[in-house]
Amino acid sequence: RTRQFSEDDIANFVGKIAGKNLTASTTLAKCRLISTYEDMISGLVERINFAQSEILLASRFTNELIINAMIRKANAGLDVKIVADTDLVKQFINSARDKLQVVDEHSLERVNVAGNPWYAAGDMERRYTHIPFSFMTLDGKEAGLEFVDAHNPGRFNTCLLVEDETICKELRTRFNALWGIASGNLTELLQTLTNNKAKI
C-alpha cells in the first residue's frame, strides 16, 4: 500500500516463495466487479468494440446493444460464437405467444422472428442449450463472468470483468463443452415449442 514496491517486485517476491518465476501479469489480474445490469452492458459493449479476433458468449440473457456490437464484429471478420440458453428462446416465444399461430407455411418464419433474439445476426455461429451462468471471453485475454443469485437465479446479480488469460482458458474449455452438447437446429427447437400450445 505504501507503493514502495512495484507490482513486479511483489510478484518476484511471491515467486521466490512459491518457487516459480512469476511476473505481475501472471499474478495480479485486473478485475472489476459490476453490480448493475446497465453497467455490465456498457462494460461488455466497450470491450466487444475493442475485440480483435474472437468473441465467445454463453448467455442466459440478451440485450440489443450487445447483439448489435457482436454482429458488427462478426461482419468485420471476427470469429464470433454464441451459445444461448433455451429458456431465453422460450421467454421470447412466451412474450409473443398470442401472435404465434401455426396455421400456414410462413408460421415458422414468424416464430423465428419473434422467438430468436439473434434471428438476423449475420455471420455469428449460434447454438442453444441450458446455460448455468453467463460468461464471455474476448481474444482469450478478457472475460466477463456472471455470479448467479441462488435465491433469485432469473435476475441479474453481479458480473466480474477480468483480464486474465488463465481464466479465459478455463472459460473456453467450459464454452467448448457447452458448444459440443448444444443444438444448432433452432428450427427444430422452435417447432417443438410451438407445436403444442401447452408447452408455450
PDB file of N, CA and C in Angstrom, residues 81-115:
ATOM      1  N   LYS A  81     -18.968 -16.633 -31.673  1.00  0.00           N
ATOM      2  CA  LYS A  81     -19.830 -17.783 -31.400  1.00  0.00           C
ATOM      3  C   LYS A  81     -20.689 -17.492 -30.173  1.00  0.00           C
ATOM      4  N   ILE A  82     -21.946 -17.943 -30.234  1.00  0.00           N
ATOM      5  CA  ILE A  82     -22.882 -17.752 -29.128  1.00  0.00           C
ATOM      6  C   ILE A  82     -23.538 -19.082 -28.800  1.00  0.00           C
ATOM      7  N   VAL A  83     -23.573 -19.413 -27.506  1.00  0.00           N
ATOM      8  CA  VAL A  83     -24.441 -20.474 -27.023  1.00  0.00           C
ATOM      9  C   VAL A  83     -25.501 -19.783 -26.173  1.00  0.00           C
ATOM     10  N   ALA A  84     -26.752 -19.823 -26.646  1.00  0.00           N
ATOM     11  CA  ALA A  84     -27.843 -19.155 -25.948  1.00  0.00           C
ATOM     12  C   ALA A  84     -28.644 -20.166 -25.137  1.00  0.00           C
ATOM     13  N   ASP A  85     -29.189 -19.702 -24.041  1.00  0.00           N
ATOM     14  CA  ASP A  85     -29.972 -20.556 -23.171  1.00  0.00           C
ATOM     15  C   ASP A  85     -31.329 -20.856 -23.806  1.00  0.00           C
ATOM     16  N   THR A  86     -31.745 -22.116 -23.760  1.00  0.00           N
ATOM     17  CA  THR A  86     -33.033 -22.485 -24.332  1.00  0.00           C
ATOM     18  C   THR A  86     -34.183 -21.773 -23.614  1.00  0.00           C
ATOM     19  N   ASP A  87     -34.028 -21.512 -22.319  1.00  0.00           N
ATOM     20  CA  ASP A  87     -35.070 -20.782 -21.595  1.00  0.00           C
ATOM     21  C   ASP A  87     -35.218 -19.360 -22.124  1.00  0.00           C
ATOM     22  N   LEU A  88     -34.123 -18.789 -22.663  1.00  0.00           N
ATOM     23  CA  LEU A  88     -34.191 -17.462 -23.262  1.00  0.00           C
ATOM     24  C   LEU A  88     -35.088 -17.482 -24.492  1.00  0.00           C
ATOM     25  N   VAL A  89     -34.945 -18.523 -25.324  1.00  0.00           N
ATOM     26  CA  VAL A  89     -35.809 -18.656 -26.501  1.00  0.00           C
ATOM     27  C   VAL A  89     -37.260 -18.822 -26.066  1.00  0.00           C
ATOM     28  N   LYS A  90     -37.483 -19.650 -25.039  1.00  0.00           N
ATOM     29  CA  LYS A  90     -38.851 -19.833 -24.532  1.00  0.00           C
ATOM     30  C   LYS A  90     -39.434 -18.510 -24.050  1.00  0.00           C
ATOM     31  N   GLN A  91     -38.607 -17.702 -23.401  1.00  0.00           N
ATOM     32  CA  GLN A  91     -39.060 -16.402 -22.897  1.00  0.00           C
ATOM     33  C   GLN A  91     -39.509 -15.507 -24.042  1.00  0.00           C
ATOM     34  N   PHE A  92     -38.739 -15.481 -25.127  1.00  0.00           N
ATOM     35  CA  PHE A  92     -39.116 -14.670 -26.275  1.00  0.00           C
ATOM     36  C   PHE A  92     -40.416 -15.165 -26.883  1.00  0.00           C
ATOM     37  N   ILE A  93     -40.578 -16.478 -26.959  1.00  0.00           N
ATOM     38  CA  ILE A  93     -41.800 -17.036 -27.528  1.00  0.00           C
ATOM     39  C   ILE A  93     -42.991 -16.741 -26.623  1.00  0.00           C
ATOM     40  N   ASN A  94     -42.805 -16.885 -25.312  1.00  0.00           N
ATOM     41  CA  ASN A  94     -43.888 -16.599 -24.368  1.00  0.00           C
ATOM     42  C   ASN A  94     -44.352 -15.157 -24.476  1.00  0.00           C
ATOM     43  N   SER A  95     -43.397 -14.227 -24.697  1.00  0.00           N
ATOM     44  CA  SER A  95     -43.771 -12.818 -24.780  1.00  0.00           C
ATOM     45  C   SER A  95     -44.572 -12.511 -26.040  1.00  0.00           C
ATOM     46  N   ALA A  96     -44.480 -13.395 -27.039  1.00  0.00           N
ATOM     47  CA  ALA A  96     -45.192 -13.158 -28.292  1.00  0.00           C
ATOM     48  C   ALA A  96     -46.195 -14.265 -28.598  1.00  0.00           C
ATOM     49  N   ARG A  97     -46.577 -15.064 -27.583  1.00  0.00           N
ATOM     50  CA  ARG A  97     -47.376 -16.268 -27.854  1.00  0.00           C
ATOM     51  C   ARG A  97     -48.732 -15.973 -28.487  1.00  0.00           C
ATOM     52  N   ASP A  98     -49.327 -14.828 -28.205  1.00  0.00           N
ATOM     53  CA  ASP A  98     -50.628 -14.519 -28.802  1.00  0.00           C
ATOM     54  C   ASP A  98     -50.531 -14.325 -30.313  1.00  0.00           C
ATOM     55  N   LYS A  99     -49.334 -13.964 -30.789  1.00  0.00           N
ATOM     56  CA  LYS A  99     -49.149 -13.724 -32.216  1.00  0.00           C
ATOM     57  C   LYS A  99     -48.709 -14.978 -32.963  1.00  0.00           C
ATOM     58  N   LEU A 100     -48.308 -16.013 -32.211  1.00  0.00           N
ATOM     59  CA  LEU A 100     -47.731 -17.193 -32.846  1.00  0.00           C
ATOM     60  C   LEU A 100     -48.801 -18.247 -33.095  1.00  0.00           C
ATOM     61  N   GLN A 101     -49.370 -18.225 -34.266  1.00  0.00           N
ATOM     62  CA  GLN A 101     -50.345 -19.209 -34.671  1.00  0.00           C
ATOM     63  C   GLN A 101     -49.753 -20.035 -35.802  1.00  0.00           C
ATOM     64  N   VAL A 102     -49.568 -21.328 -35.583  1.00  0.00           N
ATOM     65  CA  VAL A 102     -49.007 -22.184 -36.617  1.00  0.00           C
ATOM     66  C   VAL A 102     -50.147 -22.605 -37.535  1.00  0.00           C
ATOM     67  N   VAL A 103     -50.392 -21.799 -38.563  1.00  0.00           N
ATOM     68  CA  VAL A 103     -51.548 -22.057 -39.438  1.00  0.00           C
ATOM     69  C   VAL A 103     -51.186 -22.115 -40.915  1.00  0.00           C
ATOM     70  N   ASP A 104     -49.992 -21.675 -41.304  1.00  0.00           N
ATOM     71  CA  ASP A 104     -49.636 -21.708 -42.720  1.00  0.00           C
ATOM     72  C   ASP A 104     -48.146 -21.911 -42.883  1.00  0.00           C
ATOM     73  N   GLU A 105     -47.679 -21.929 -44.155  1.00  0.00           N
ATOM     74  CA  GLU A 105     -46.277 -22.236 -44.427  1.00  0.00           C
ATOM     75  C   GLU A 105     -45.323 -21.144 -43.949  1.00  0.00           C
ATOM     76  N   HIS A 106     -45.836 -19.957 -43.608  1.00  0.00           N
ATOM     77  CA  HIS A 106     -44.988 -18.863 -43.136  1.00  0.00           C
ATOM     78  C   HIS A 106     -44.945 -18.768 -41.608  1.00  0.00           C
ATOM     79  N   SER A 107     -45.638 -19.689 -40.933  1.00  0.00           N
ATOM     80  CA  SER A 107     -45.727 -19.615 -39.477  1.00  0.00           C
ATOM     81  C   SER A 107     -44.361 -19.751 -38.812  1.00  0.00           C
ATOM     82  N   LEU A 108     -43.561 -20.724 -39.289  1.00  0.00           N
ATOM     83  CA  LEU A 108     -42.266 -20.946 -38.674  1.00  0.00           C
ATOM     84  C   LEU A 108     -41.356 -19.739 -38.834  1.00  0.00           C
ATOM     85  N   GLU A 109     -41.453 -19.061 -39.966  1.00  0.00           N
ATOM     86  CA  GLU A 109     -40.668 -17.847 -40.175  1.00  0.00           C
ATOM     87  C   GLU A 109     -41.054 -16.782 -39.154  1.00  0.00           C
ATOM     88  N   ARG A 110     -42.363 -16.648 -38.897  1.00  0.00           N
ATOM     89  CA  ARG A 110     -42.809 -15.665 -37.892  1.00  0.00           C
ATOM     90  C   ARG A 110     -42.307 -16.054 -36.506  1.00  0.00           C
ATOM     91  N   VAL A 111     -42.295 -17.358 -36.215  1.00  0.00           N
ATOM     92  CA  VAL A 111     -41.786 -17.833 -34.930  1.00  0.00           C
ATOM     93  C   VAL A 111     -40.312 -17.491 -34.793  1.00  0.00           C
ATOM     94  N   ASN A 112     -39.549 -17.682 -35.882  1.00  0.00           N
ATOM     95  CA  ASN A 112     -38.130 -17.342 -35.858  1.00  0.00           C
ATOM     96  C   ASN A 112     -37.928 -15.880 -35.523  1.00  0.00           C
ATOM     97  N   VAL A 113     -38.695 -15.008 -36.157  1.00  0.00           N
ATOM     98  CA  VAL A 113     -38.543 -13.567 -35.934  1.00  0.00           C
ATOM     99  C   VAL A 113     -38.870 -13.221 -34.490  1.00  0.00           C
ATOM    100  N   ALA A 114     -39.967 -13.793 -33.961  1.00  0.00           N
ATOM    101  CA  ALA A 114     -40.392 -13.456 -32.603  1.00  0.00           C
ATOM    102  C   ALA A 114     -39.582 -14.190 -31.544  1.00  0.00           C
ATOM    103  N   GLY A 115     -39.165 -15.411 -31.841  1.00  0.00           N
ATOM    104  CA  GLY A 115     -38.570 -16.240 -30.809  1.00  0.00           C
ATOM    105  C   GLY A 115     -37.067 -16.305 -30.791  1.00  0.00           C
TER     106      GLY A 115
END
